[in-house]
Amino acid sequence: MKVSVLFSLLLLIPFSSLYSTTLAQAPAAAPSKPIVSTLSQSPSSDTSDSSPDDLIGILRKAKSFNILIRLMKTTQLINQLNAQLITIKSGGLTIFAPDDSSFSHLKVGFLNSLADNQKIELLQFHVLPTYVSSSNFDSLSNPVRTLAGDNPARLQLNVTAYGNNVNISTGVVNATVTGVIYSDKVLAIYHVDKVLLPLDFFKPKPPAPAPSPEIAPKTDNDNSSAADNLGTSKDSSGAFSLTSSPGTTLVSLGVSLVALVIISS
């Protein structure tokens, strides 16, 4: 009995060695992950029950975005964005939202110094006319087009993403995406730590064209020249008299000669 058991154990040894070798030669495949992992939810945001066509409601629930809300209202850009979200069929919108603290770091009086069209441009510079999920920032092509336009010399917006970091450069400031405020398949709102200032605000404007020269009014000298051309002169009393010229002198001499001939005859 002991011999048969020992013989069975000897037969199992080669198979167990083969099994352990097979396991050692087949390492587990490393799970793949995107270059940019999903950004964390912004700590102050709780917008799970918000609808994408109510931007003001989303930002109010996220808190600390009062200045951004006020600018959207006073410029009436909020109406345009809400209308786009209602009527849009593809593409969506992506909004970079600076909080009140970010606006407080601007130069004192900066917002008040902007004209109405510049305030609209500033807000539009924070909006991309397409939906970008938190894991797809690395797929954007720089410079990124915004609602303000795509002029790279004046409206430059570059996005770089790697790992958990998404950075935005405008040529004036370097900002970081710190979290997700709201995201669905149409609208994405991301919290950024700085106001995105376009280069357009700080580049010198082209000089205004020079005004066309004015035609000078005619003077008394011009009138007197015209009177001279008509063969008249003006004496000290203001009366005009005929002036003699070589042609009229010859005519007078001819008339005198004819008269003398007639008298002598």
PDB file of C-alpha atoms in Angstrom:
ATOM      1  CA  MET A   1       0.000   0.000   0.000  1.00  0.00           C
ATOM      2  CA  LYS A   2       2.776   2.398   0.926  1.00  0.00           C
ATOM      3  CA  VAL A   3       4.563   1.558  -2.324  1.00  0.00           C
ATOM      4  CA  SER A   4       1.512   2.413  -4.443  1.00  0.00           C
ATOM      5  CA  VAL A   5       1.002   5.738  -2.654  1.00  0.00           C
ATOM      6  CA  LEU A   6       4.653   6.622  -3.129  1.00  0.00           C
ATOM      7  CA  PHE A   7       4.435   5.686  -6.794  1.00  0.00           C
ATOM      8  CA  SER A   8       1.375   7.970  -7.250  1.00  0.00           C
ATOM      9  CA  LEU A   9       3.185  10.917  -5.656  1.00  0.00           C
ATOM     10  CA  LEU A  10       6.108  10.445  -7.988  1.00  0.00           C
ATOM     11  CA  LEU A  11       3.775  10.624 -10.984  1.00  0.00           C
ATOM     12  CA  LEU A  12       2.264  13.960  -9.779  1.00  0.00           C
ATOM     13  CA  ILE A  13       5.610  15.742  -9.411  1.00  0.00           C
ATOM     14  CA  PRO A  14       6.184  16.439 -13.198  1.00  0.00           C
ATOM     15  CA  PHE A  15       2.639  17.785 -13.659  1.00  0.00           C
ATOM     16  CA  SER A  16       2.905  20.172 -10.681  1.00  0.00           C
ATOM     17  CA  SER A  17       6.229  21.503 -12.014  1.00  0.00           C
ATOM     18  CA  LEU A  18       4.707  22.077 -15.455  1.00  0.00           C
ATOM     19  CA  TYR A  19       1.726  23.936 -13.927  1.00  0.00           C
ATOM     20  CA  SER A  20       3.878  26.223 -11.815  1.00  0.00           C
ATOM     21  CA  THR A  21       6.109  27.019 -14.832  1.00  0.00           C
ATOM     22  CA  THR A  22       3.071  27.943 -16.927  1.00  0.00           C
ATOM     23  CA  LEU A  23       1.820  30.370 -14.267  1.00  0.00           C
ATOM     24  CA  ALA A  24       5.233  32.034 -13.995  1.00  0.00           C
ATOM     25  CA  GLN A  25       5.427  32.589 -17.761  1.00  0.00           C
ATOM     26  CA  ALA A  26       2.023  34.339 -18.055  1.00  0.00           C
ATOM     27  CA  PRO A  27       2.170  37.653 -16.099  1.00  0.00           C
ATOM     28  CA  ALA A  28      -1.078  39.572 -15.692  1.00  0.00           C
ATOM     29  CA  ALA A  29      -1.607  42.421 -18.207  1.00  0.00           C
ATOM     30  CA  ALA A  30      -1.413  45.943 -16.732  1.00  0.00           C
ATOM     31  CA  PRO A  31      -4.753  47.749 -16.919  1.00  0.00           C
ATOM     32  CA  SER A  32      -4.768  50.582 -19.492  1.00  0.00           C
ATOM     33  CA  LYS A  33      -5.755  54.080 -18.415  1.00  0.00           C
ATOM     34  CA  PRO A  34      -6.131  57.399 -20.247  1.00  0.00           C
ATOM     35  CA  ILE A  35      -3.365  59.977 -20.181  1.00  0.00           C
ATOM     36  CA  VAL A  36      -5.710  62.257 -18.240  1.00  0.00           C
ATOM     37  CA  SER A  37      -7.638  60.508 -15.505  1.00  0.00           C
ATOM     38  CA  THR A  38     -11.031  61.757 -14.419  1.00  0.00           C
ATOM     39  CA  LEU A  39     -10.808  65.013 -12.488  1.00  0.00           C
ATOM     40  CA  SER A  40     -12.148  65.086  -8.974  1.00  0.00           C
ATOM     41  CA  GLN A  41     -15.495  66.658  -8.196  1.00  0.00           C
ATOM     42  CA  SER A  42     -15.142  70.219  -6.965  1.00  0.00           C
ATOM     43  CA  PRO A  43     -15.503  70.136  -3.146  1.00  0.00           C
ATOM     44  CA  SER A  44     -18.096  72.930  -3.068  1.00  0.00           C
ATOM     45  CA  SER A  45     -20.274  71.562  -5.880  1.00  0.00           C
ATOM     46  CA  ASP A  46     -23.418  69.492  -5.463  1.00  0.00           C
ATOM     47  CA  THR A  47     -25.228  69.807  -8.781  1.00  0.00           C
ATOM     48  CA  SER A  48     -26.475  66.282  -9.288  1.00  0.00           C
ATOM     49  CA  ASP A  49     -30.102  67.418  -9.608  1.00  0.00           C
ATOM     50  CA  SER A  50     -29.372  70.406 -11.902  1.00  0.00           C
ATOM     51  CA  SER A  51     -30.328  70.600 -15.569  1.00  0.00           C
ATOM     52  CA  PRO A  52     -27.782  71.613 -18.247  1.00  0.00           C
ATOM     53  CA  ASP A  53     -29.956  74.490 -19.501  1.00  0.00           C
ATOM     54  CA  ASP A  54     -29.787  76.312 -16.146  1.00  0.00           C
ATOM     55  CA  LEU A  55     -26.215  77.586 -15.888  1.00  0.00           C
ATOM     56  CA  ILE A  56     -27.032  80.125 -13.185  1.00  0.00           C
ATOM     57  CA  GLY A  57     -28.644  77.430 -11.029  1.00  0.00           C
ATOM     58  CA  ILE A  58     -25.616  75.163 -11.447  1.00  0.00           C
ATOM     59  CA  LEU A  59     -23.154  77.898 -10.463  1.00  0.00           C
ATOM     60  CA  ARG A  60     -25.284  78.998  -7.492  1.00  0.00           C
ATOM     61  CA  LYS A  61     -25.375  75.475  -6.101  1.00  0.00           C
ATOM     62  CA  ALA A  62     -21.630  75.200  -6.574  1.00  0.00           C
ATOM     63  CA  LYS A  63     -21.234  78.435  -4.503  1.00  0.00           C
ATOM     64  CA  SER A  64     -18.442  81.053  -4.641  1.00  0.00           C
ATOM     65  CA  PHE A  65     -19.196  82.043  -8.269  1.00  0.00           C
ATOM     66  CA  ASN A  66     -21.179  85.235  -7.604  1.00  0.00           C
ATOM     67  CA  ILE A  67     -18.963  87.561  -9.690  1.00  0.00           C
ATOM     68  CA  LEU A  68     -19.084  85.208 -12.671  1.00  0.00           C
ATOM     69  CA  ILE A  69     -22.879  84.996 -12.372  1.00  0.00           C
ATOM     70  CA  ARG A  70     -23.186  88.804 -12.207  1.00  0.00           C
ATOM     71  CA  LEU A  71     -21.012  89.271 -15.311  1.00  0.00           C
ATOM     72  CA  MET A  72     -23.020  86.685 -17.246  1.00  0.00           C
ATOM     73  CA  LYS A  73     -26.226  88.531 -16.363  1.00  0.00           C
ATOM     74  CA  THR A  74     -25.069  92.111 -17.025  1.00  0.00           C
ATOM     75  CA  THR A  75     -23.557  91.193 -20.406  1.00  0.00           C
ATOM     76  CA  GLN A  76     -26.614  89.002 -21.209  1.00  0.00           C
ATOM     77  CA  LEU A  77     -24.240  86.249 -22.351  1.00  0.00           C
ATOM     78  CA  ILE A  78     -26.179  83.856 -20.143  1.00  0.00           C
ATOM     79  CA  ASN A  79     -29.157  84.127 -22.505  1.00  0.00           C
ATOM     80  CA  GLN A  80     -27.015  83.132 -25.481  1.00  0.00           C
ATOM     81  CA  LEU A  81     -25.465  80.163 -23.652  1.00  0.00           C
ATOM     82  CA  ASN A  82     -28.787  78.860 -22.336  1.00  0.00           C
ATOM     83  CA  ALA A  83     -30.316  79.177 -25.814  1.00  0.00           C
ATOM     84  CA  GLN A  84     -27.426  77.217 -27.304  1.00  0.00           C
ATOM     85  CA  LEU A  85     -27.833  74.445 -24.738  1.00  0.00           C
ATOM     86  CA  ILE A  86     -31.553  74.172 -25.486  1.00  0.00           C
ATOM     87  CA  THR A  87     -31.233  74.133 -29.277  1.00  0.00           C
ATOM     88  CA  ILE A  88     -27.884  72.372 -29.637  1.00  0.00           C
ATOM     89  CA  LYS A  89     -27.986  68.931 -31.247  1.00  0.00           C
ATOM     90  CA  SER A  90     -24.289  68.055 -31.229  1.00  0.00           C
ATOM     91  CA  GLY A  91     -21.044  69.480 -29.932  1.00  0.00           C
ATOM     92  CA  GLY A  92     -22.112  70.916 -26.598  1.00  0.00           C
ATOM     93  CA  LEU A  93     -20.265  73.501 -24.483  1.00  0.00           C
ATOM     94  CA  THR A  94     -17.322  73.519 -22.087  1.00  0.00           C
ATOM     95  CA  ILE A  95     -17.011  76.344 -19.552  1.00  0.00           C
ATOM     96  CA  PHE A  96     -13.983  77.240 -17.435  1.00  0.00           C
ATOM     97  CA  ALA A  97     -15.355  78.909 -14.301  1.00  0.00           C
ATOM     98  CA  PRO A  98     -13.127  81.066 -12.065  1.00  0.00           C
ATOM     99  CA  ASP A  99     -14.494  81.587  -8.553  1.00  0.00           C
ATOM    100  CA  ASP A 100     -14.802  84.820  -6.567  1.00  0.00           C
ATOM    101  CA  SER A 101     -11.337  84.363  -5.100  1.00  0.00           C
ATOM    102  CA  SER A 102      -9.835  84.259  -8.600  1.00  0.00           C
ATOM    103  CA  PHE A 103     -11.515  87.550  -9.531  1.00  0.00           C
ATOM    104  CA  SER A 104     -10.274  89.146  -6.290  1.00  0.00           C
ATOM    105  CA  HIS A 105      -6.681  88.578  -7.423  1.00  0.00           C
ATOM    106  CA  LEU A 106      -7.148  90.803 -10.469  1.00  0.00           C
ATOM    107  CA  LYS A 107      -5.728  94.312 -10.447  1.00  0.00           C
ATOM    108  CA  VAL A 108      -7.981  96.704  -8.529  1.00  0.00           C
ATOM    109  CA  GLY A 109     -10.500  98.305 -10.869  1.00  0.00           C
ATOM    110  CA  PHE A 110      -9.645  95.994 -13.773  1.00  0.00           C
ATOM    111  CA  LEU A 111     -13.208  94.821 -14.447  1.00  0.00           C
ATOM    112  CA  ASN A 112     -14.592  98.351 -14.219  1.00  0.00           C
ATOM    113  CA  SER A 113     -12.016  99.545 -16.749  1.00  0.00           C
ATOM    114  CA  LEU A 114     -13.317  97.154 -19.403  1.00  0.00           C
ATOM    115  CA  ALA A 115     -15.821  98.301 -22.010  1.00  0.00           C
ATOM    116  CA  ASP A 116     -19.011  96.269 -22.444  1.00  0.00           C
ATOM    117  CA  ASN A 117     -17.702  94.486 -25.546  1.00  0.00           C
ATOM    118  CA  GLN A 118     -14.485  93.582 -23.666  1.00  0.00           C
ATOM    119  CA  LYS A 119     -16.477  92.059 -20.799  1.00  0.00           C
ATOM    120  CA  ILE A 120     -18.346  89.905 -23.308  1.00  0.00           C
ATOM    121  CA  GLU A 121     -15.058  88.881 -24.924  1.00  0.00           C
ATOM    122  CA  LEU A 122     -13.611  87.998 -21.499  1.00  0.00           C
ATOM    123  CA  LEU A 123     -16.522  85.664 -20.724  1.00  0.00           C
ATOM    124  CA  GLN A 124     -16.546  84.133 -24.212  1.00  0.00           C
ATOM    125  CA  PHE A 125     -12.832  83.420 -23.784  1.00  0.00           C
ATOM    126  CA  HIS A 126     -13.815  81.016 -20.966  1.00  0.00           C
ATOM    127  CA  VAL A 127     -16.186  78.976 -23.184  1.00  0.00           C
ATOM    128  CA  LEU A 128     -15.308  76.290 -25.728  1.00  0.00           C
ATOM    129  CA  PRO A 129     -17.947  75.660 -28.434  1.00  0.00           C
ATOM    130  CA  THR A 130     -17.727  71.904 -27.900  1.00  0.00           C
ATOM    131  CA  TYR A 131     -18.131  69.410 -25.055  1.00  0.00           C
ATOM    132  CA  VAL A 132     -14.848  68.120 -23.593  1.00  0.00           C
ATOM    133  CA  SER A 133     -14.951  65.391 -20.971  1.00  0.00           C
ATOM    134  CA  SER A 134     -12.412  65.384 -18.156  1.00  0.00           C
ATOM    135  CA  SER A 135     -10.536  62.474 -19.747  1.00  0.00           C
ATOM    136  CA  ASN A 136     -10.336  64.027 -23.244  1.00  0.00           C
ATOM    137  CA  PHE A 137      -8.380  67.245 -22.649  1.00  0.00           C
ATOM    138  CA  ASP A 138      -5.302  65.595 -24.189  1.00  0.00           C
ATOM    139  CA  SER A 139      -7.196  65.270 -27.501  1.00  0.00           C
ATOM    140  CA  LEU A 140      -7.504  69.063 -27.986  1.00  0.00           C
ATOM    141  CA  SER A 141      -5.388  70.800 -30.642  1.00  0.00           C
ATOM    142  CA  ASN A 142      -3.658  74.023 -29.590  1.00  0.00           C
ATOM    143  CA  PRO A 143      -4.452  76.832 -29.812  1.00  0.00           C
ATOM    144  CA  VAL A 144      -7.953  75.903 -28.711  1.00  0.00           C
ATOM    145  CA  ARG A 145     -10.840  77.824 -30.271  1.00  0.00           C
ATOM    146  CA  THR A 146     -13.181  79.660 -27.892  1.00  0.00           C
ATOM    147  CA  LEU A 147     -16.422  81.584 -28.396  1.00  0.00           C
ATOM    148  CA  ALA A 148     -14.312  84.766 -28.454  1.00  0.00           C
ATOM    149  CA  GLY A 149     -12.613  83.632 -31.690  1.00  0.00           C
ATOM    150  CA  ASP A 150      -9.579  81.718 -32.905  1.00  0.00           C
ATOM    151  CA  ASN A 151      -7.002  84.439 -33.586  1.00  0.00           C
ATOM    152  CA  PRO A 152      -3.816  82.913 -32.067  1.00  0.00           C
ATOM    153  CA  ALA A 153      -2.055  86.274 -31.995  1.00  0.00           C
ATOM    154  CA  ARG A 154      -4.702  87.932 -29.808  1.00  0.00           C
ATOM    155  CA  LEU A 155      -6.900  85.123 -28.393  1.00  0.00           C
ATOM    156  CA  GLN A 156      -4.395  82.396 -27.616  1.00  0.00           C
ATOM    157  CA  LEU A 157      -5.620  79.526 -25.402  1.00  0.00           C
ATOM    158  CA  ASN A 158      -3.393  76.459 -24.996  1.00  0.00           C
ATOM    159  CA  VAL A 159      -4.406  73.402 -22.960  1.00  0.00           C
ATOM    160  CA  THR A 160      -1.870  70.823 -21.761  1.00  0.00           C
ATOM    161  CA  ALA A 161      -2.944  67.686 -19.926  1.00  0.00           C
ATOM    162  CA  TYR A 162      -1.014  64.838 -18.326  1.00  0.00           C
ATOM    163  CA  GLY A 163      -1.861  62.600 -15.432  1.00  0.00           C
ATOM    164  CA  ASN A 164      -4.277  64.383 -13.115  1.00  0.00           C
ATOM    165  CA  ASN A 165      -3.138  67.853 -14.205  1.00  0.00           C
ATOM    166  CA  VAL A 166      -4.855  70.085 -16.773  1.00  0.00           C
ATOM    167  CA  ASN A 167      -3.138  73.437 -17.302  1.00  0.00           C
ATOM    168  CA  ILE A 168      -4.298  76.399 -19.396  1.00  0.00           C
ATOM    169  CA  SER A 169      -2.029  79.127 -20.787  1.00  0.00           C
ATOM    170  CA  THR A 170      -3.235  82.360 -22.417  1.00  0.00           C
ATOM    171  CA  GLY A 171       0.063  84.167 -22.925  1.00  0.00           C
ATOM    172  CA  VAL A 172      -0.847  86.331 -19.908  1.00  0.00           C
ATOM    173  CA  VAL A 173      -1.727  83.842 -17.156  1.00  0.00           C
ATOM    174  CA  ASN A 174      -1.181  80.148 -16.445  1.00  0.00           C
ATOM    175  CA  ALA A 175      -4.205  78.527 -14.789  1.00  0.00           C
ATOM    176  CA  THR A 176      -5.052  75.046 -13.541  1.00  0.00           C
ATOM    177  CA  VAL A 177      -8.290  73.072 -13.713  1.00  0.00           C
ATOM    178  CA  THR A 178      -8.936  72.141 -10.093  1.00  0.00           C
ATOM    179  CA  GLY A 179     -12.146  70.128 -10.375  1.00  0.00           C
ATOM    180  CA  VAL A 180     -15.444  69.326 -12.066  1.00  0.00           C
ATOM    181  CA  ILE A 181     -18.473  71.473 -11.214  1.00  0.00           C
ATOM    182  CA  TYR A 182     -20.909  69.839 -13.621  1.00  0.00           C
ATOM    183  CA  SER A 183     -20.680  67.357 -16.477  1.00  0.00           C
ATOM    184  CA  ASP A 184     -23.042  65.428 -18.709  1.00  0.00           C
ATOM    185  CA  LYS A 185     -22.939  64.584 -22.419  1.00  0.00           C
ATOM    186  CA  VAL A 186     -23.737  68.154 -23.515  1.00  0.00           C
ATOM    187  CA  LEU A 187     -22.280  70.541 -20.916  1.00  0.00           C
ATOM    188  CA  ALA A 188     -19.095  70.486 -18.863  1.00  0.00           C
ATOM    189  CA  ILE A 189     -18.181  73.164 -16.298  1.00  0.00           C
ATOM    190  CA  TYR A 190     -14.694  73.070 -14.785  1.00  0.00           C
ATOM    191  CA  HIS A 191     -13.368  75.061 -11.846  1.00  0.00           C
ATOM    192  CA  VAL A 192     -10.192  77.015 -12.709  1.00  0.00           C
ATOM    193  CA  ASP A 193      -7.972  78.779 -10.173  1.00  0.00           C
ATOM    194  CA  LYS A 194      -7.430  81.976 -12.211  1.00  0.00           C
ATOM    195  CA  VAL A 195      -9.355  84.304 -14.504  1.00  0.00           C
ATOM    196  CA  LEU A 196      -8.301  83.568 -18.096  1.00  0.00           C
ATOM    197  CA  LEU A 197      -7.106  86.918 -19.443  1.00  0.00           C
ATOM    198  CA  PRO A 198      -6.771  87.106 -23.248  1.00  0.00           C
ATOM    199  CA  LEU A 199      -3.637  88.556 -24.796  1.00  0.00           C
ATOM    200  CA  ASP A 200      -5.912  90.874 -26.771  1.00  0.00           C
ATOM    201  CA  PHE A 201      -6.399  93.078 -23.692  1.00  0.00           C
ATOM    202  CA  PHE A 202      -2.681  93.786 -23.350  1.00  0.00           C
ATOM    203  CA  LYS A 203      -1.451  94.085 -26.941  1.00  0.00           C
ATOM    204  CA  PRO A 204      -1.166  97.617 -28.341  1.00  0.00           C
ATOM    205  CA  LYS A 205      -4.025  98.529 -30.632  1.00  0.00           C
ATOM    206  CA  PRO A 206      -3.245  99.680 -34.206  1.00  0.00           C
ATOM    207  CA  PRO A 207      -3.177 103.491 -34.551  1.00  0.00           C
ATOM    208  CA  ALA A 208      -6.304 105.209 -35.804  1.00  0.00           C
ATOM    209  CA  PRO A 209      -6.158 106.412 -39.437  1.00  0.00           C
ATOM    210  CA  ALA A 210      -5.127 110.062 -39.906  1.00  0.00           C
ATOM    211  CA  PRO A 211      -8.021 112.463 -40.676  1.00  0.00           C
ATOM    212  CA  SER A 212      -8.300 113.681 -44.272  1.00  0.00           C
ATOM    213  CA  PRO A 213      -7.017 117.269 -44.848  1.00  0.00           C
ATOM    214  CA  GLU A 214      -9.652 120.001 -44.965  1.00  0.00           C
ATOM    215  CA  ILE A 215     -10.023 122.354 -47.987  1.00  0.00           C
ATOM    216  CA  ALA A 216      -9.108 125.928 -46.947  1.00  0.00           C
ATOM    217  CA  PRO A 217     -11.785 128.610 -47.675  1.00  0.00           C
ATOM    218  CA  LYS A 218     -11.078 131.266 -50.292  1.00  0.00           C
ATOM    219  CA  THR A 219      -9.688 134.584 -49.054  1.00  0.00           C
ATOM    220  CA  ASP A 220      -9.982 138.209 -50.310  1.00  0.00           C
ATOM    221  CA  ASN A 221      -6.678 137.769 -52.140  1.00  0.00           C
ATOM    222  CA  ASP A 222      -8.250 135.040 -54.268  1.00  0.00           C
ATOM    223  CA  ASN A 223     -11.169 137.379 -55.129  1.00  0.00           C
ATOM    224  CA  SER A 224      -8.816 140.205 -56.086  1.00  0.00           C
ATOM    225  CA  SER A 225      -6.868 137.830 -58.330  1.00  0.00           C
ATOM    226  CA  ALA A 226     -10.083 136.911 -60.092  1.00  0.00           C
ATOM    227  CA  ALA A 227     -10.882 140.601 -60.556  1.00  0.00           C
ATOM    228  CA  ASP A 228      -7.418 141.180 -62.034  1.00  0.00           C
ATOM    229  CA  ASN A 229      -7.995 138.382 -64.524  1.00  0.00           C
ATOM    230  CA  LEU A 230     -11.161 140.159 -65.701  1.00  0.00           C
ATOM    231  CA  GLY A 231      -9.105 143.300 -66.545  1.00  0.00           C
ATOM    232  CA  THR A 232     -10.328 145.498 -63.699  1.00  0.00           C
ATOM    233  CA  SER A 233      -8.597 147.181 -60.807  1.00  0.00           C
ATOM    234  CA  LYS A 234      -9.753 148.565 -57.538  1.00  0.00           C
ATOM    235  CA  ASP A 235      -8.743 152.094 -56.519  1.00  0.00           C
ATOM    236  CA  SER A 236      -8.594 153.531 -53.025  1.00  0.00           C
ATOM    237  CA  SER A 237     -12.225 154.646 -53.124  1.00  0.00           C
ATOM    238  CA  GLY A 238     -13.384 151.141 -53.811  1.00  0.00           C
ATOM    239  CA  ALA A 239     -14.528 151.827 -57.414  1.00  0.00           C
ATOM    240  CA  PHE A 240     -13.478 149.581 -60.267  1.00  0.00           C
ATOM    241  CA  SER A 241     -11.925 151.046 -63.453  1.00  0.00           C
ATOM    242  CA  LEU A 242     -10.814 149.507 -66.722  1.00  0.00           C
ATOM    243  CA  THR A 243      -7.082 148.949 -67.001  1.00  0.00           C
ATOM    244  CA  SER A 244      -5.209 149.339 -70.257  1.00  0.00           C
ATOM    245  CA  SER A 245      -3.481 146.514 -71.938  1.00  0.00           C
ATOM    246  CA  PRO A 246      -1.282 146.327 -75.069  1.00  0.00           C
ATOM    247  CA  GLY A 247      -4.209 145.240 -77.248  1.00  0.00           C
ATOM    248  CA  THR A 248      -6.515 148.092 -76.240  1.00  0.00           C
ATOM    249  CA  THR A 249      -3.697 150.660 -76.700  1.00  0.00           C
ATOM    250  CA  LEU A 250      -3.233 149.689 -80.364  1.00  0.00           C
ATOM    251  CA  VAL A 251      -6.980 149.972 -81.004  1.00  0.00           C
ATOM    252  CA  SER A 252      -7.039 153.500 -79.525  1.00  0.00           C
ATOM    253  CA  LEU A 253      -4.108 154.608 -81.736  1.00  0.00           C
ATOM    254  CA  GLY A 254      -5.840 153.270 -84.828  1.00  0.00           C
ATOM    255  CA  VAL A 255      -9.057 155.148 -84.066  1.00  0.00           C
ATOM    256  CA  SER A 256      -7.085 158.409 -83.565  1.00  0.00           C
ATOM    257  CA  LEU A 257      -5.327 158.081 -86.916  1.00  0.00           C
ATOM    258  CA  VAL A 258      -8.616 157.517 -88.749  1.00  0.00           C
ATOM    259  CA  ALA A 259     -10.069 160.615 -87.123  1.00  0.00           C
ATOM    260  CA  LEU A 260      -7.080 162.754 -88.178  1.00  0.00           C
ATOM    261  CA  VAL A 261      -7.352 161.568 -91.787  1.00  0.00           C
ATOM    262  CA  ILE A 262     -11.032 162.453 -91.909  1.00  0.00           C
ATOM    263  CA  ILE A 263     -10.423 165.971 -90.444  1.00  0.00           C
ATOM    264  CA  SER A 264      -7.545 166.736 -92.785  1.00  0.00           C
ATOM    265  CA  SER A 265      -9.546 165.780 -95.782  1.00  0.00           C
TER     266      SER A 265
END
